[in-house]
Amino acid sequence: MHSSRFPVYFLSHGGGPWPWIAQMQDMYATTAREFAALPQRLPARPTAILVVSGHWEADAFTVSTAVQPPMEYDYHGFPEHTYHIRYPAPGAPALAARVRELLSGAAIATREDAQRGYDHGVFVPLHLMYPQAEVPVVMLSMKSNYDPAEHLRVGRALAPLRDEGVLIVGSGLTYHNMRGFGRDESTPVAAAFEAWLDGAISQPDPRVRDAMLLDWERGPGARQAHPREDHLVPLLVVAGAAGEDTGRALFVDHVMKVPMASYEFGGARQARA
């Protein structure tokens, strides 16, 4: 990897606003520790962060352009204080324009949204990585058709950002079946699918990796792990941006009886499994 080129990440962000809930902090202790350590793996502090969250989709790829993005409390049934969380990182309109320029150059239509705020797929990992909220953030939506090829193509178009000081993060979960969390029978399903994903992202030939991800539904337990693939699609964008770089598990946490894996592509240091 070029010494100044940023790695790209797929992060399993966990359930709701867990860092702000005492009863959930112990469950996610590994995730909290690893997210907090992630900036040390980068070649420098990023000039900005581009996040594709499993909590934002639109009928066209949409880029957030707010100078000071608001908050999106897109969860239900949590304590009142979690609806007052603030993550005051600024937006980055110049990066938003660059994202649209790169996607336009690849003949990918985009829109912009000046009102979109930070959902918990954004503010949970970033709060742990950069608690001072000093790094500007832009969000890119998924396209609601979830087409794997389109999302890989978006990632490929965005790859130049890695040489421009931008950290690209896909935020989702390797298992996201709301009816399955906490159930014993979910453990082998989630483990089998995560093992398959790990095998796909760690393929040394990126063409093999991408072909496997394009056909992700053939993975063991795929549709049981992802009845809707909203939390998997960000991985496709990340894999596209990874280009020739091989992926590896950054870490795997085990919460609510399922593994939750986070992946790194192109890191300069050996990751811990």
mmCIF file of C-alpha atoms in Angstrom:
data_model
loop_
_atom_site.group_PDB
_atom_site.id
_atom_site.type_symbol
_atom_site.label_atom_id
_atom_site.label_comp_id
_atom_site.label_asym_id
_atom_site.label_seq_id
_atom_site.Cartn_x
_atom_site.Cartn_y
_atom_site.Cartn_z
ATOM 1 C CA MET A 1 0.000 0.000 0.000
ATOM 2 C CA HIS A 2 1.192 3.518 -0.771
ATOM 3 C CA SER A 3 2.303 4.997 2.532
ATOM 4 C CA SER A 4 -0.173 7.874 2.434
ATOM 5 C CA ARG A 5 -3.113 5.936 0.951
ATOM 6 C CA PHE A 6 -5.873 5.399 3.454
ATOM 7 C CA PRO A 7 -7.230 1.935 4.175
ATOM 8 C CA VAL A 8 -11.010 1.454 3.934
ATOM 9 C CA TYR A 9 -13.258 -0.097 6.548
ATOM 10 C CA PHE A 10 -16.511 -1.929 6.995
ATOM 11 C CA LEU A 11 -17.598 -1.495 10.615
ATOM 12 C CA SER A 12 -20.297 -3.466 12.408
ATOM 13 C CA HIS A 13 -21.787 -0.610 14.414
ATOM 14 C CA GLY A 14 -23.943 -2.590 16.854
ATOM 15 C CA GLY A 15 -27.387 -1.963 18.283
ATOM 16 C CA GLY A 16 -28.822 1.515 18.653
ATOM 17 C CA PRO A 17 -27.020 4.119 20.777
ATOM 18 C CA TRP A 18 -25.208 1.488 22.864
ATOM 19 C CA PRO A 19 -22.183 3.598 23.957
ATOM 20 C CA TRP A 20 -24.565 5.836 25.928
ATOM 21 C CA ILE A 21 -26.355 2.970 27.729
ATOM 22 C CA ALA A 22 -24.573 1.550 30.766
ATOM 23 C CA GLN A 23 -26.183 -1.892 30.480
ATOM 24 C CA MET A 24 -24.965 -2.258 26.889
ATOM 25 C CA GLN A 25 -21.401 -1.018 27.310
ATOM 26 C CA ASP A 26 -20.081 -4.293 28.728
ATOM 27 C CA MET A 27 -21.654 -6.234 25.863
ATOM 28 C CA TYR A 28 -19.783 -4.111 23.339
ATOM 29 C CA ALA A 29 -16.503 -3.693 25.222
ATOM 30 C CA THR A 30 -14.467 -5.210 22.377
ATOM 31 C CA THR A 31 -16.130 -3.010 19.758
ATOM 32 C CA ALA A 32 -15.607 0.099 21.883
ATOM 33 C CA ARG A 33 -11.916 -0.671 22.367
ATOM 34 C CA GLU A 34 -11.292 -1.461 18.695
ATOM 35 C CA PHE A 35 -13.151 1.559 17.345
ATOM 36 C CA ALA A 36 -11.229 3.813 19.727
ATOM 37 C CA ALA A 37 -7.924 2.330 18.510
ATOM 38 C CA LEU A 38 -8.751 2.509 14.811
ATOM 39 C CA PRO A 39 -7.370 6.030 14.175
ATOM 40 C CA GLN A 40 -3.933 4.738 15.186
ATOM 41 C CA ARG A 41 -4.017 2.443 12.160
ATOM 42 C CA LEU A 42 -4.282 5.330 9.704
ATOM 43 C CA PRO A 43 -1.342 7.030 7.978
ATOM 44 C CA ALA A 44 -2.510 10.426 9.271
ATOM 45 C CA ARG A 45 -5.564 12.156 10.627
ATOM 46 C CA PRO A 46 -8.063 12.192 7.757
ATOM 47 C CA THR A 47 -9.013 15.494 6.224
ATOM 48 C CA ALA A 48 -12.602 14.201 6.181
ATOM 49 C CA ILE A 49 -14.585 10.984 6.544
ATOM 50 C CA LEU A 50 -17.058 9.614 3.998
ATOM 51 C CA VAL A 51 -19.600 7.247 5.541
ATOM 52 C CA VAL A 52 -22.047 4.908 3.833
ATOM 53 C CA SER A 53 -24.493 3.854 6.557
ATOM 54 C CA GLY A 54 -26.954 0.985 6.486
ATOM 55 C CA HIS A 55 -29.479 3.491 7.826
ATOM 56 C CA TRP A 56 -29.680 5.781 4.800
ATOM 57 C CA GLU A 57 -31.027 4.784 1.430
ATOM 58 C CA ALA A 58 -32.629 6.788 -1.354
ATOM 59 C CA ASP A 59 -33.855 6.087 -4.878
ATOM 60 C CA ALA A 60 -30.641 7.672 -6.190
ATOM 61 C CA PHE A 61 -27.201 7.896 -4.627
ATOM 62 C CA THR A 62 -27.434 10.997 -2.450
ATOM 63 C CA VAL A 63 -24.667 13.045 -0.834
ATOM 64 C CA SER A 64 -25.056 15.065 2.362
ATOM 65 C CA THR A 65 -24.060 18.707 1.916
ATOM 66 C CA ALA A 66 -24.955 20.313 5.269
ATOM 67 C CA VAL A 67 -22.297 22.569 6.747
ATOM 68 C CA GLN A 68 -23.374 21.466 10.238
ATOM 69 C CA PRO A 69 -25.385 18.245 9.954
ATOM 70 C CA PRO A 70 -28.181 17.648 12.471
ATOM 71 C CA MET A 71 -28.866 14.363 14.265
ATOM 72 C CA GLU A 72 -31.113 11.479 13.175
ATOM 73 C CA TYR A 73 -32.409 9.419 16.101
ATOM 74 C CA ASP A 74 -33.484 6.467 13.996
ATOM 75 C CA TYR A 75 -34.132 4.003 16.813
ATOM 76 C CA HIS A 76 -37.007 3.231 19.136
ATOM 77 C CA GLY A 77 -37.510 2.228 22.749
ATOM 78 C CA PHE A 78 -34.245 3.508 24.179
ATOM 79 C CA PRO A 79 -33.843 5.806 27.228
ATOM 80 C CA GLU A 80 -34.855 9.428 26.802
ATOM 81 C CA HIS A 81 -31.311 10.739 27.082
ATOM 82 C CA THR A 82 -30.315 8.876 23.920
ATOM 83 C CA TYR A 83 -32.592 11.184 21.917
ATOM 84 C CA HIS A 84 -30.462 14.147 22.932
ATOM 85 C CA ILE A 85 -27.049 12.802 21.906
ATOM 86 C CA ARG A 86 -24.968 15.287 19.962
ATOM 87 C CA TYR A 87 -22.098 14.546 17.608
ATOM 88 C CA PRO A 88 -21.166 18.028 16.402
ATOM 89 C CA ALA A 89 -18.681 17.153 13.657
ATOM 90 C CA PRO A 90 -18.914 19.632 10.782
ATOM 91 C CA GLY A 91 -19.933 18.659 7.301
ATOM 92 C CA ALA A 92 -17.581 18.999 4.340
ATOM 93 C CA PRO A 93 -19.309 20.572 1.334
ATOM 94 C CA ALA A 94 -16.088 20.495 -0.695
ATOM 95 C CA LEU A 95 -15.811 16.721 -0.202
ATOM 96 C CA ALA A 96 -19.503 16.343 -1.036
ATOM 97 C CA ALA A 97 -18.860 18.137 -4.332
ATOM 98 C CA ARG A 98 -15.821 15.924 -4.992
ATOM 99 C CA VAL A 99 -17.887 12.788 -4.365
ATOM 100 C CA ARG A 100 -20.494 13.960 -6.856
ATOM 101 C CA GLU A 101 -17.755 14.817 -9.356
ATOM 102 C CA LEU A 102 -16.190 11.341 -9.110
ATOM 103 C CA LEU A 103 -19.534 9.586 -9.432
ATOM 104 C CA SER A 104 -20.580 11.773 -12.355
ATOM 105 C CA GLY A 105 -17.302 10.912 -14.040
ATOM 106 C CA ALA A 106 -18.285 7.249 -13.757
ATOM 107 C CA ALA A 107 -21.733 7.987 -15.243
ATOM 108 C CA ILE A 108 -23.443 7.450 -11.881
ATOM 109 C CA ALA A 109 -26.310 9.852 -11.201
ATOM 110 C CA THR A 110 -26.394 11.567 -7.804
ATOM 111 C CA ARG A 111 -28.425 14.018 -5.791
ATOM 112 C CA GLU A 112 -27.607 16.120 -2.774
ATOM 113 C CA ASP A 113 -29.380 16.536 0.552
ATOM 114 C CA ALA A 114 -28.649 19.604 2.678
ATOM 115 C CA GLN A 115 -30.802 18.406 5.597
ATOM 116 C CA ARG A 116 -29.526 14.871 6.190
ATOM 117 C CA GLY A 117 -28.155 14.320 9.693
ATOM 118 C CA TYR A 118 -26.005 11.752 11.461
ATOM 119 C CA ASP A 119 -27.788 8.451 12.108
ATOM 120 C CA HIS A 120 -26.422 5.984 14.651
ATOM 121 C CA GLY A 121 -24.568 4.078 11.931
ATOM 122 C CA VAL A 122 -22.520 7.267 11.629
ATOM 123 C CA PHE A 123 -22.335 8.781 15.085
ATOM 124 C CA VAL A 124 -21.742 5.583 17.086
ATOM 125 C CA PRO A 125 -18.447 4.543 15.449
ATOM 126 C CA LEU A 126 -17.270 8.109 14.864
ATOM 127 C CA HIS A 127 -17.928 9.127 18.471
ATOM 128 C CA LEU A 128 -15.631 6.303 19.584
ATOM 129 C CA MET A 129 -13.006 7.018 16.920
ATOM 130 C CA TYR A 130 -12.995 10.803 17.146
ATOM 131 C CA PRO A 131 -14.770 11.811 20.373
ATOM 132 C CA GLN A 132 -13.840 15.466 19.880
ATOM 133 C CA ALA A 133 -15.838 15.454 16.621
ATOM 134 C CA GLU A 134 -13.060 17.414 14.951
ATOM 135 C CA VAL A 135 -12.978 15.564 11.615
ATOM 136 C CA PRO A 136 -15.542 16.713 8.992
ATOM 137 C CA VAL A 137 -18.026 14.110 7.794
ATOM 138 C CA VAL A 138 -19.962 13.529 4.584
ATOM 139 C CA MET A 139 -22.564 10.806 4.152
ATOM 140 C CA LEU A 140 -23.417 8.947 0.965
ATOM 141 C CA SER A 141 -26.677 7.055 0.774
ATOM 142 C CA MET A 142 -27.158 3.578 -0.535
ATOM 143 C CA LYS A 143 -29.408 3.217 -3.542
ATOM 144 C CA SER A 144 -32.633 1.574 -2.472
ATOM 145 C CA ASN A 145 -32.527 -1.130 -5.152
ATOM 146 C CA TYR A 146 -29.513 -2.591 -3.250
ATOM 147 C CA ASP A 147 -28.017 -3.672 -6.583
ATOM 148 C CA PRO A 148 -24.618 -5.212 -5.703
ATOM 149 C CA ALA A 149 -22.974 -4.286 -9.014
ATOM 150 C CA GLU A 150 -24.017 -0.632 -8.738
ATOM 151 C CA HIS A 151 -22.656 -0.334 -5.208
ATOM 152 C CA LEU A 152 -19.362 -1.951 -6.139
ATOM 153 C CA ARG A 153 -19.106 0.469 -9.054
ATOM 154 C CA VAL A 154 -19.717 3.423 -6.743
ATOM 155 C CA GLY A 155 -16.904 2.244 -4.508
ATOM 156 C CA ARG A 156 -14.522 1.918 -7.452
ATOM 157 C CA ALA A 157 -15.356 5.445 -8.564
ATOM 158 C CA LEU A 158 -14.625 6.786 -5.083
ATOM 159 C CA ALA A 159 -11.265 5.032 -4.698
ATOM 160 C CA PRO A 160 -9.215 8.174 -5.595
ATOM 161 C CA LEU A 161 -10.380 9.720 -2.318
ATOM 162 C CA ARG A 162 -8.053 7.305 -0.516
ATOM 163 C CA ASP A 163 -5.102 9.260 -1.904
ATOM 164 C CA GLU A 164 -6.697 12.592 -0.997
ATOM 165 C CA GLY A 165 -6.702 12.176 2.780
ATOM 166 C CA VAL A 166 -10.273 10.862 3.004
ATOM 167 C CA LEU A 167 -11.253 7.901 5.170
ATOM 168 C CA ILE A 168 -14.028 5.793 3.580
ATOM 169 C CA VAL A 169 -16.190 3.844 6.035
ATOM 170 C CA GLY A 170 -19.065 1.486 5.378
ATOM 171 C CA SER A 171 -21.186 1.102 8.515
ATOM 172 C CA GLY A 172 -23.521 -1.868 8.877
ATOM 173 C CA LEU A 173 -23.536 -5.339 10.434
ATOM 174 C CA THR A 174 -22.413 -8.748 9.233
ATOM 175 C CA TYR A 175 -25.658 -10.131 10.717
ATOM 176 C CA HIS A 176 -28.859 -8.087 10.762
ATOM 177 C CA ASN A 177 -31.984 -10.102 11.422
ATOM 178 C CA MET A 178 -33.972 -8.307 14.089
ATOM 179 C CA ARG A 179 -35.929 -11.462 14.930
ATOM 180 C CA GLY A 180 -32.754 -13.472 15.340
ATOM 181 C CA PHE A 181 -30.719 -11.415 17.811
ATOM 182 C CA GLY A 182 -30.307 -13.180 21.150
ATOM 183 C CA ARG A 183 -31.562 -16.565 19.942
ATOM 184 C CA ASP A 184 -29.410 -19.687 20.221
ATOM 185 C CA GLU A 185 -30.369 -20.873 16.755
ATOM 186 C CA SER A 186 -28.989 -17.657 15.245
ATOM 187 C CA THR A 187 -25.410 -18.351 16.347
ATOM 188 C CA PRO A 188 -24.531 -21.027 13.757
ATOM 189 C CA VAL A 189 -26.316 -19.115 10.985
ATOM 190 C CA ALA A 190 -24.478 -15.876 11.728
ATOM 191 C CA ALA A 191 -21.160 -17.680 12.188
ATOM 192 C CA ALA A 192 -21.459 -19.539 8.886
ATOM 193 C CA PHE A 193 -22.318 -16.412 6.930
ATOM 194 C CA GLU A 194 -19.585 -14.365 8.592
ATOM 195 C CA ALA A 195 -17.038 -17.102 7.811
ATOM 196 C CA TRP A 196 -18.156 -16.991 4.184
ATOM 197 C CA LEU A 197 -17.881 -13.185 4.113
ATOM 198 C CA ASP A 198 -14.420 -13.392 5.644
ATOM 199 C CA GLY A 199 -13.416 -15.855 2.942
ATOM 200 C CA ALA A 200 -14.734 -13.520 0.272
ATOM 201 C CA ILE A 201 -13.065 -10.330 1.463
ATOM 202 C CA SER A 202 -9.742 -12.074 2.097
ATOM 203 C CA GLN A 203 -9.474 -13.413 -1.457
ATOM 204 C CA PRO A 204 -6.090 -12.337 -2.846
ATOM 205 C CA ASP A 205 -7.634 -11.838 -6.298
ATOM 206 C CA PRO A 206 -10.044 -8.885 -6.119
ATOM 207 C CA ARG A 207 -11.949 -10.222 -9.117
ATOM 208 C CA VAL A 208 -12.774 -13.380 -7.166
ATOM 209 C CA ARG A 209 -13.717 -11.309 -4.108
ATOM 210 C CA ASP A 210 -16.018 -9.061 -6.087
ATOM 211 C CA ALA A 211 -17.636 -11.981 -7.891
ATOM 212 C CA MET A 212 -18.405 -13.618 -4.545
ATOM 213 C CA LEU A 213 -19.842 -10.416 -3.105
ATOM 214 C CA LEU A 214 -21.959 -9.830 -6.209
ATOM 215 C CA ASP A 215 -23.478 -13.256 -5.541
ATOM 216 C CA TRP A 216 -23.650 -12.875 -1.758
ATOM 217 C CA GLU A 217 -27.071 -14.506 -1.539
ATOM 218 C CA ARG A 218 -25.394 -17.840 -2.259
ATOM 219 C CA GLY A 219 -23.450 -17.643 0.989
ATOM 220 C CA PRO A 220 -24.594 -20.064 3.727
ATOM 221 C CA GLY A 221 -27.525 -18.617 5.667
ATOM 222 C CA ALA A 222 -27.330 -15.395 3.666
ATOM 223 C CA ARG A 223 -31.021 -14.522 3.695
ATOM 224 C CA GLN A 224 -31.419 -15.648 7.289
ATOM 225 C CA ALA A 225 -28.565 -13.314 8.238
ATOM 226 C CA HIS A 226 -29.894 -10.486 6.051
ATOM 227 C CA PRO A 227 -33.642 -10.636 5.320
ATOM 228 C CA ARG A 228 -33.039 -7.117 3.952
ATOM 229 C CA GLU A 229 -29.485 -6.354 2.943
ATOM 230 C CA ASP A 230 -29.401 -2.725 4.053
ATOM 231 C CA HIS A 231 -26.673 -3.487 6.620
ATOM 232 C CA LEU A 232 -24.591 -5.497 4.142
ATOM 233 C CA VAL A 233 -24.661 -3.149 1.136
ATOM 234 C CA PRO A 234 -22.126 -0.707 2.664
ATOM 235 C CA LEU A 235 -19.581 -3.539 2.454
ATOM 236 C CA LEU A 236 -20.013 -3.600 -1.322
ATOM 237 C CA VAL A 237 -19.102 0.085 -1.588
ATOM 238 C CA VAL A 238 -16.073 -0.485 0.635
ATOM 239 C CA ALA A 239 -14.954 -3.505 -1.409
ATOM 240 C CA GLY A 240 -15.197 -1.429 -4.563
ATOM 241 C CA ALA A 241 -13.076 1.315 -3.039
ATOM 242 C CA ALA A 242 -10.556 -1.284 -1.860
ATOM 243 C CA GLY A 243 -9.486 -2.000 -5.436
ATOM 244 C CA GLU A 244 -6.530 -4.393 -5.441
ATOM 245 C CA ASP A 245 -6.206 -4.389 -1.647
ATOM 246 C CA THR A 246 -7.032 -7.604 0.163
ATOM 247 C CA GLY A 247 -9.399 -7.475 3.118
ATOM 248 C CA ARG A 248 -9.036 -9.024 6.535
ATOM 249 C CA ALA A 249 -11.018 -9.149 9.750
ATOM 250 C CA LEU A 250 -10.067 -6.186 11.900
ATOM 251 C CA PHE A 251 -11.862 -7.831 14.823
ATOM 252 C CA VAL A 252 -14.956 -9.902 15.564
ATOM 253 C CA ASP A 253 -17.154 -9.064 18.531
ATOM 254 C CA HIS A 254 -19.806 -11.467 19.839
ATOM 255 C CA VAL A 255 -22.993 -9.757 20.977
ATOM 256 C CA MET A 256 -26.579 -11.008 21.344
ATOM 257 C CA LYS A 257 -25.397 -14.517 20.417
ATOM 258 C CA VAL A 258 -24.072 -13.550 16.983
ATOM 259 C CA PRO A 259 -20.650 -12.541 15.646
ATOM 260 C CA MET A 260 -20.317 -8.962 14.473
ATOM 261 C CA ALA A 261 -17.240 -8.569 12.278
ATOM 262 C CA SER A 262 -15.462 -5.444 11.113
ATOM 263 C CA TYR A 263 -13.131 -5.556 8.106
ATOM 264 C CA GLU A 264 -10.104 -3.610 6.938
ATOM 265 C CA PHE A 265 -8.817 -3.346 3.379
ATOM 266 C CA GLY A 266 -5.339 -2.034 2.693
ATOM 267 C CA GLY A 267 -4.130 -1.463 6.225
ATOM 268 C CA ALA A 268 -0.379 -1.095 6.633
ATOM 269 C CA ARG A 269 -0.284 -3.025 9.902
ATOM 270 C CA GLN A 270 -1.318 -6.580 10.619
ATOM 271 C CA ALA A 271 -4.856 -6.646 11.968
ATOM 272 C CA ARG A 272 -5.939 -8.541 15.068
ATOM 273 C CA ALA A 273 -8.643 -11.156 14.554
#
